[in-house]
mmCIF file of C-alpha atoms in Angstrom:
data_model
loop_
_atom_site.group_PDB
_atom_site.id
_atom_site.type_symbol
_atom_site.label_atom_id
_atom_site.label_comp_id
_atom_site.label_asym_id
_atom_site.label_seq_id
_atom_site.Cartn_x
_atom_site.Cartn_y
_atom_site.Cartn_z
ATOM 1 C CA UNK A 91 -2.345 -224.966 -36.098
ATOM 2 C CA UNK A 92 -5.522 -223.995 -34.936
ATOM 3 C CA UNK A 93 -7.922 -221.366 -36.363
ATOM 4 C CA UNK A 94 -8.134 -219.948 -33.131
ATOM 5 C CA UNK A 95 -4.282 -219.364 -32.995
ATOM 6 C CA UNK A 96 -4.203 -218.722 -36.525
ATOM 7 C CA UNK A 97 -6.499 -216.396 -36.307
ATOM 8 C CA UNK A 98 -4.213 -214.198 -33.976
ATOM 9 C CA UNK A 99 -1.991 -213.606 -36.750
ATOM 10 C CA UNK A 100 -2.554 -210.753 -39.087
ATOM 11 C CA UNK A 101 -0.857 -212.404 -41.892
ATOM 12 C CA UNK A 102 -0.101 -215.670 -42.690
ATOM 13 C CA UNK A 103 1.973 -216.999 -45.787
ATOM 14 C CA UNK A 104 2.628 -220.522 -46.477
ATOM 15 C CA UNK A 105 6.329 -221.020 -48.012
ATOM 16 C CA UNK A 106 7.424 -223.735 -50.145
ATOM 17 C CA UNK A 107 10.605 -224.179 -51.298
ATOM 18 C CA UNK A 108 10.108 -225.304 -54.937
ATOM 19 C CA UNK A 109 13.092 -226.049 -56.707
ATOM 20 C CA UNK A 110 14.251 -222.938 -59.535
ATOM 21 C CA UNK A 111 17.428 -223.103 -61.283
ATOM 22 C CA UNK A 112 17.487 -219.440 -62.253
ATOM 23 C CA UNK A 113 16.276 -218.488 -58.474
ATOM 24 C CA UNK A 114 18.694 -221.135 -56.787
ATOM 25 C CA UNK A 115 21.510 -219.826 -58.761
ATOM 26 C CA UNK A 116 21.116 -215.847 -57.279
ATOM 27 C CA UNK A 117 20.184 -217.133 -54.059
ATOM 28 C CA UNK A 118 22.884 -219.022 -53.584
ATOM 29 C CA UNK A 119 25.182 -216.621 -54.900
ATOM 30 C CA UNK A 120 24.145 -214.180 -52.450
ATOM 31 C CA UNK A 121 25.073 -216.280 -49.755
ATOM 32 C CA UNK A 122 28.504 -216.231 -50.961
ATOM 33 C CA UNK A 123 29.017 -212.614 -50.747
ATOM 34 C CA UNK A 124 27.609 -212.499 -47.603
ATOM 35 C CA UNK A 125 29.826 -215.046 -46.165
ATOM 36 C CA UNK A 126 33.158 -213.832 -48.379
ATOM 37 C CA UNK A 127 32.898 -210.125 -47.762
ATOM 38 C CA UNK A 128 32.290 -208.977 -51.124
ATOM 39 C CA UNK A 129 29.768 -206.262 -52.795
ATOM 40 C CA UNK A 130 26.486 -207.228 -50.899
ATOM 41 C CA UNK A 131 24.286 -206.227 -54.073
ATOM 42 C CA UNK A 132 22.613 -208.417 -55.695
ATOM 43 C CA UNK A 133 21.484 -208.513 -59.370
ATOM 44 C CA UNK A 134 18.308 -209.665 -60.448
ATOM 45 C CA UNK A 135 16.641 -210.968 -62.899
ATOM 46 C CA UNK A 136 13.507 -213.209 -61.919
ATOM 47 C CA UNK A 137 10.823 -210.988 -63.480
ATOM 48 C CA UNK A 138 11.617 -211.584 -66.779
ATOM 49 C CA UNK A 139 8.057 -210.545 -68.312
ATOM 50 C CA UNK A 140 8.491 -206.999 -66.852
ATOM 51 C CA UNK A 141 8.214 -203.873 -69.392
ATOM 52 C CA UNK A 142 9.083 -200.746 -67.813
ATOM 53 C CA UNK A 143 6.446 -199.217 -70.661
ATOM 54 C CA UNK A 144 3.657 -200.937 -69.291
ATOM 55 C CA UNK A 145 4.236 -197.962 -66.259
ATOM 56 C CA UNK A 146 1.741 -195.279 -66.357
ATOM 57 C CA UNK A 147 1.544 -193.686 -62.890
ATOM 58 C CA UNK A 148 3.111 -195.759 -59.392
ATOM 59 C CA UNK A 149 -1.109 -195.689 -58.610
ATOM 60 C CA UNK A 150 -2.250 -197.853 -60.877
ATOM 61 C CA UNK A 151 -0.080 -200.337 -60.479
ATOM 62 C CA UNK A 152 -0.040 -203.113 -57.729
ATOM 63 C CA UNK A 153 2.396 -203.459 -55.325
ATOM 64 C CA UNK A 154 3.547 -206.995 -56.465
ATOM 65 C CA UNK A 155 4.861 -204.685 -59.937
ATOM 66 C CA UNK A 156 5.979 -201.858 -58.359
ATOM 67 C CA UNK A 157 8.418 -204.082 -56.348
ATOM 68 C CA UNK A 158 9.355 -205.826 -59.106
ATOM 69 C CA UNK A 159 13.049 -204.520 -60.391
ATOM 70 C CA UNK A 160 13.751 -204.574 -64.144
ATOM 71 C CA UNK A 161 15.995 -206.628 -65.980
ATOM 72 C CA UNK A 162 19.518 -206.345 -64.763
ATOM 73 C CA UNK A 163 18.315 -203.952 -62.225
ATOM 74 C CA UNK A 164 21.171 -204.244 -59.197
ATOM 75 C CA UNK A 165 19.030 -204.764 -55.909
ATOM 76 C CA UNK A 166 21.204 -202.371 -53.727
ATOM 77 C CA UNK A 167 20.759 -203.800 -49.957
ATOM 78 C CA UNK A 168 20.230 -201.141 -46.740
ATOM 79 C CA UNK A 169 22.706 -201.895 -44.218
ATOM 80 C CA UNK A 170 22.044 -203.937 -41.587
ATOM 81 C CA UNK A 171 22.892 -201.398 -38.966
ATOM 82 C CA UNK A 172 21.252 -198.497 -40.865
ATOM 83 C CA UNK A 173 18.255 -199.783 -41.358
ATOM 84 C CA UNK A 174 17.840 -200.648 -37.585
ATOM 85 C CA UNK A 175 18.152 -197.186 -36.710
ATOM 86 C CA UNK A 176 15.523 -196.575 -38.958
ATOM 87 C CA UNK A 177 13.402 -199.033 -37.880
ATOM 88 C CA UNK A 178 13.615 -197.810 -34.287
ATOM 89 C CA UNK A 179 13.481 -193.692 -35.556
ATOM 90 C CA UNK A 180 10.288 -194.889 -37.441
ATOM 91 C CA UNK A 181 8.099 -197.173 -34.535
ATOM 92 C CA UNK A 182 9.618 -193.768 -31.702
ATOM 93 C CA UNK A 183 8.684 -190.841 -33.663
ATOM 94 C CA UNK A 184 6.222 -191.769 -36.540
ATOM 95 C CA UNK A 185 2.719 -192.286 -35.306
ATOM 96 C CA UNK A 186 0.233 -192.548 -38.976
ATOM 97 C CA UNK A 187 -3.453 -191.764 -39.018
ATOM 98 C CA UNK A 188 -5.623 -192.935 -41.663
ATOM 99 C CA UNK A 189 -6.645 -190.231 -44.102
ATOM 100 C CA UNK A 190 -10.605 -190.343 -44.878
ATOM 101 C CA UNK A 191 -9.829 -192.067 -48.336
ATOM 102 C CA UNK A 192 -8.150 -194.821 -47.037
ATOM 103 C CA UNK A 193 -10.787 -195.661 -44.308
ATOM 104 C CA UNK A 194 -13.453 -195.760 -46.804
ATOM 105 C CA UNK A 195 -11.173 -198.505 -48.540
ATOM 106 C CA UNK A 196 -10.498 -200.115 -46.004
ATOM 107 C CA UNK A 197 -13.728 -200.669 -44.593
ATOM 108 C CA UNK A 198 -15.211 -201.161 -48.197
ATOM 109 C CA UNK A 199 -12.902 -204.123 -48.107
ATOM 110 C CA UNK A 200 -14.040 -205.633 -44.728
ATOM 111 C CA UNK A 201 -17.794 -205.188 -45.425
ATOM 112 C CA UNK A 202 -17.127 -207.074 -48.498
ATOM 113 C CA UNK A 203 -15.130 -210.357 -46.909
ATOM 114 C CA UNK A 204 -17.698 -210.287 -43.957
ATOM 115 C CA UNK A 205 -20.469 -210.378 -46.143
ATOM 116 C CA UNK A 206 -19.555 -212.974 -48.507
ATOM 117 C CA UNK A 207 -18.472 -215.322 -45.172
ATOM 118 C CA UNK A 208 -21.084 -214.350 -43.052
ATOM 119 C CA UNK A 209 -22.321 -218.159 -42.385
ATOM 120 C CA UNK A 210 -18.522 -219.696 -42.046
ATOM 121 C CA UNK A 211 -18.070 -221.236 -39.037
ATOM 122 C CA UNK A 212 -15.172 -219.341 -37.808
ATOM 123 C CA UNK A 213 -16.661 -215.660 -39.529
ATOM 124 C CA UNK A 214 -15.154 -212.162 -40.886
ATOM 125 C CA UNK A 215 -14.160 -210.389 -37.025
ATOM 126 C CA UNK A 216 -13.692 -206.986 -36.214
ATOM 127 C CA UNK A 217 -10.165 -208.361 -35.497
ATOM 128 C CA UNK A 218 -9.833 -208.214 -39.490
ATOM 129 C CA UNK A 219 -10.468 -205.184 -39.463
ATOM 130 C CA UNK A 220 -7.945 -204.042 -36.825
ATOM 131 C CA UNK A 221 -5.631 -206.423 -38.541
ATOM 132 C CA UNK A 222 -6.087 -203.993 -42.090
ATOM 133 C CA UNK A 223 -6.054 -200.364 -39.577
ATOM 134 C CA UNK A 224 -1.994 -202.371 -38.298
ATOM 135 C CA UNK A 225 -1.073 -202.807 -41.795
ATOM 136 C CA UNK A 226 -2.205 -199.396 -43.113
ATOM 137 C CA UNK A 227 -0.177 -197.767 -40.457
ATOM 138 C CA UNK A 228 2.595 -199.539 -41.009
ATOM 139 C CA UNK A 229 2.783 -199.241 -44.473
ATOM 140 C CA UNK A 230 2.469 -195.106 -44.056
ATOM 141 C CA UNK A 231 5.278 -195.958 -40.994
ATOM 142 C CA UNK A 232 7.631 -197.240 -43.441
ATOM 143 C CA UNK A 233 8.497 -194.291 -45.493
ATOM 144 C CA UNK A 234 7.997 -192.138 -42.189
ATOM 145 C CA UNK A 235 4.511 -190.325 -43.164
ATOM 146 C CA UNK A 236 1.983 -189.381 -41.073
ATOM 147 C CA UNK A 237 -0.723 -190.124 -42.795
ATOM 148 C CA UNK A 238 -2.020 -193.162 -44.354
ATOM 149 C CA UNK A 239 -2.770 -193.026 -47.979
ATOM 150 C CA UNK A 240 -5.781 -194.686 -50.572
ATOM 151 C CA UNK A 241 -2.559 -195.864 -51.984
ATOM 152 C CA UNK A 242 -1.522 -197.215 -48.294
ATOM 153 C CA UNK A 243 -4.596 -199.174 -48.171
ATOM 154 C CA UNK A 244 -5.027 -200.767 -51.497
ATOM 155 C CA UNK A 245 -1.437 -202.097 -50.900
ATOM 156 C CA UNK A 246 -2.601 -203.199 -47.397
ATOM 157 C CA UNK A 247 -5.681 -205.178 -49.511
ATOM 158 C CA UNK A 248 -3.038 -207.012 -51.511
ATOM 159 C CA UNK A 249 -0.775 -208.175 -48.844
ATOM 160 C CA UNK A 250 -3.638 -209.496 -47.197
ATOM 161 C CA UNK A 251 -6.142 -211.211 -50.147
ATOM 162 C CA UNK A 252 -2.298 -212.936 -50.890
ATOM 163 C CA UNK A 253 -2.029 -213.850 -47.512
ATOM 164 C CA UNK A 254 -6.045 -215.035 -47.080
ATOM 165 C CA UNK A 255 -5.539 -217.071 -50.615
ATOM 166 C CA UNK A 256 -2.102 -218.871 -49.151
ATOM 167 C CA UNK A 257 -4.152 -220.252 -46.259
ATOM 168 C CA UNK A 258 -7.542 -220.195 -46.837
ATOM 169 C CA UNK A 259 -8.117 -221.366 -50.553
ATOM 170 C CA UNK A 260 -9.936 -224.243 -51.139
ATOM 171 C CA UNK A 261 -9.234 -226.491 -54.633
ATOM 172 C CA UNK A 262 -12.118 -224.567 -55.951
ATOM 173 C CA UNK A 263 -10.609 -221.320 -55.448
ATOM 174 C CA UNK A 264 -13.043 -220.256 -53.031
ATOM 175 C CA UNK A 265 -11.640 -218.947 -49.461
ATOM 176 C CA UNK A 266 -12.426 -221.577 -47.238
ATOM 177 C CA UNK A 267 -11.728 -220.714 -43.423
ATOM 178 C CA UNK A 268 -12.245 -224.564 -42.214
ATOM 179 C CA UNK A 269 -8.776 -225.318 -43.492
ATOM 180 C CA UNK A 270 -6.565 -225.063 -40.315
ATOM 181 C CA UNK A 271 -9.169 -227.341 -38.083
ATOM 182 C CA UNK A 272 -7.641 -230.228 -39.615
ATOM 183 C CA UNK A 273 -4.107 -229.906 -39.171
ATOM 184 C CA UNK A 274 -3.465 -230.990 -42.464
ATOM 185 C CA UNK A 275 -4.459 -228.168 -44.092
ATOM 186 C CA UNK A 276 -7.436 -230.205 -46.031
ATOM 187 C CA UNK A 277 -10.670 -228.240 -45.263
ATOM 188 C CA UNK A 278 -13.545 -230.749 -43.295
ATOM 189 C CA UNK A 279 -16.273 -229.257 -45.453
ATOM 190 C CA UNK A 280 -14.506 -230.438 -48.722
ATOM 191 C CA UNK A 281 -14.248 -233.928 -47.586
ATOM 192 C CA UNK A 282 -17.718 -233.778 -46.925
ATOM 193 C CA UNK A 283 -18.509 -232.767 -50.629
ATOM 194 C CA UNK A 284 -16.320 -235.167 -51.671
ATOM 195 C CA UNK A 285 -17.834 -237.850 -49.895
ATOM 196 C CA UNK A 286 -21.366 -237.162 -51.117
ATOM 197 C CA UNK A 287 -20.525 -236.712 -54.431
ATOM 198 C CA UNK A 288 -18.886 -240.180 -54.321
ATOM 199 C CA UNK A 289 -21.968 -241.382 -52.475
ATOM 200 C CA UNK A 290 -23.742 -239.921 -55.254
ATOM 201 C CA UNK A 291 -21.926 -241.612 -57.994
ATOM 202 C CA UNK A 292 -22.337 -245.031 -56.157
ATOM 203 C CA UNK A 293 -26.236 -244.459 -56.114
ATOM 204 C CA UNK A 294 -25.954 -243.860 -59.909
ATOM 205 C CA UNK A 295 -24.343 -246.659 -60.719
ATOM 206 C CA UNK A 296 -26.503 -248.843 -57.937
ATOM 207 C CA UNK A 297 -29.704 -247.530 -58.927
ATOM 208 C CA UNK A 298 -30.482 -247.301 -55.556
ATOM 209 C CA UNK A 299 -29.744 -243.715 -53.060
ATOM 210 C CA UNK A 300 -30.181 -246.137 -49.567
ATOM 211 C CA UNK A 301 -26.913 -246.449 -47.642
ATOM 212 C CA UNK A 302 -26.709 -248.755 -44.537
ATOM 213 C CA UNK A 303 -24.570 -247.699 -41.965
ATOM 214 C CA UNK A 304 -21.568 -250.672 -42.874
ATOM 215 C CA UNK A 305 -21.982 -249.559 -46.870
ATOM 216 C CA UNK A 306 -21.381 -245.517 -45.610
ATOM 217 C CA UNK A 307 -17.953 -246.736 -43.824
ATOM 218 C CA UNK A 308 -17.091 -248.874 -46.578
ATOM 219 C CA UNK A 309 -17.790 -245.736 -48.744
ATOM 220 C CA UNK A 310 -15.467 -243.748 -46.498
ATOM 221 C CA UNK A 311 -12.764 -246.076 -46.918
ATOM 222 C CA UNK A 312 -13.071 -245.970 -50.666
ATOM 223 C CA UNK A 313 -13.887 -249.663 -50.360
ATOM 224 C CA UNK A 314 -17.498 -249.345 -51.992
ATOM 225 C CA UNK A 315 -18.412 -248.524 -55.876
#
């Protein structure tokens, strides 16, 4: 995909199914009550480093912990046709605004991205920061407040540096936004380090740092050392 049309999406989370024998066990026994018509609650167990002292307040804990459930903790599923009513109560009647502490987060958190990627060639947007204002309002919508929280935001900050680090992370760990213009995934301006640096190591070993033009595409082929 794209970046253009990537870039449309608010969030964007890259799944792989890696095999778990503990996970694939629940999972698949959850599939079996749904199908057979028995209790629809599910117990889990995945988090198994959890310690329910480590809790001082809900605030200073991230979201990722706070939806965490405790050993042998019974994950007690909403209906289906419950929770579409309140869906539909929730986007008809409950319209958030953002409360002055979680603007000043939120835009904290923008100036920040767009300053460290101001020279990337597809650059920080205002569309981020509409993208964060969506998220913060629908976070607030969820539990049916009015007004969006600091809380609201810093949870909205998580979902999306997850979300930016699924897609956009280079193998150095750095946010790379090249990555979709491959297709592949592989970002164009790591290949080009990587192909200087092996350059590089061939002029070490050469003695010498000219390159015809055949020796550079034998170089890209990997046919040169």
């Amino acid at each position: 995909m794209n970046t253009a049309l990537l870039s449309r999406f608010d969030l964007v989370f890259i799944l792989l199914d890696r095999p778990n024998a503990e996970k694939d066990k629940y999972l698949s026994e959850h599939v079996m009550a749904l199908h057979s018509g028995v209790d629809k609650s599910v117990r889990v167990d995945w988090n198994s480093g959890f310690n329910s002292t480590d809790i001082l307040s809900e605030s200073s804990l991230s979201l990722q912990k706070r939806l965490q459930l405790a050993p042998n903790e019974s994950l007690d599923l909403i209906p289906k046709k419950l929770l579409r009513v309140y869906i539909a109560y929730a986007r008809k009647y409950v319209h958030p605004k953002l409360s002055s502490e979680a603007k000043a987060v939120l835009q904290q958190f923008y100036l920040d991205l767009r300053s460290k990627h101001k020279n990337d060639t597809t650059p920080i947007t205002t569309r981020q920061l509409e993208a964060l204002i969506r998220l913060g309002e629908a976070r607030a919508r969820a539990e049916l407040r009015e007004i969006v929280t600091e809380l609201d935001a810093k949870d909205v900050i998580e979902i999306m540096n997850s979300s930016l680090l699924q897609t956009y992370e280079d193998e150095d760990g750095i946010l790379d936004f090249t990555r979709s213009q491959m297709g592949s995934g592989m970002s164009k301006r790591s290949e080009i380090n990587r192909f200087v640096s092996h350059l590089s190591k061939i002029s070490q070993i050469r003695f010498n740092n000219i390159f015809t033009t055949d020796m550079l595409l034998s170089a890209a082929k990997g046919k040169l050392l």
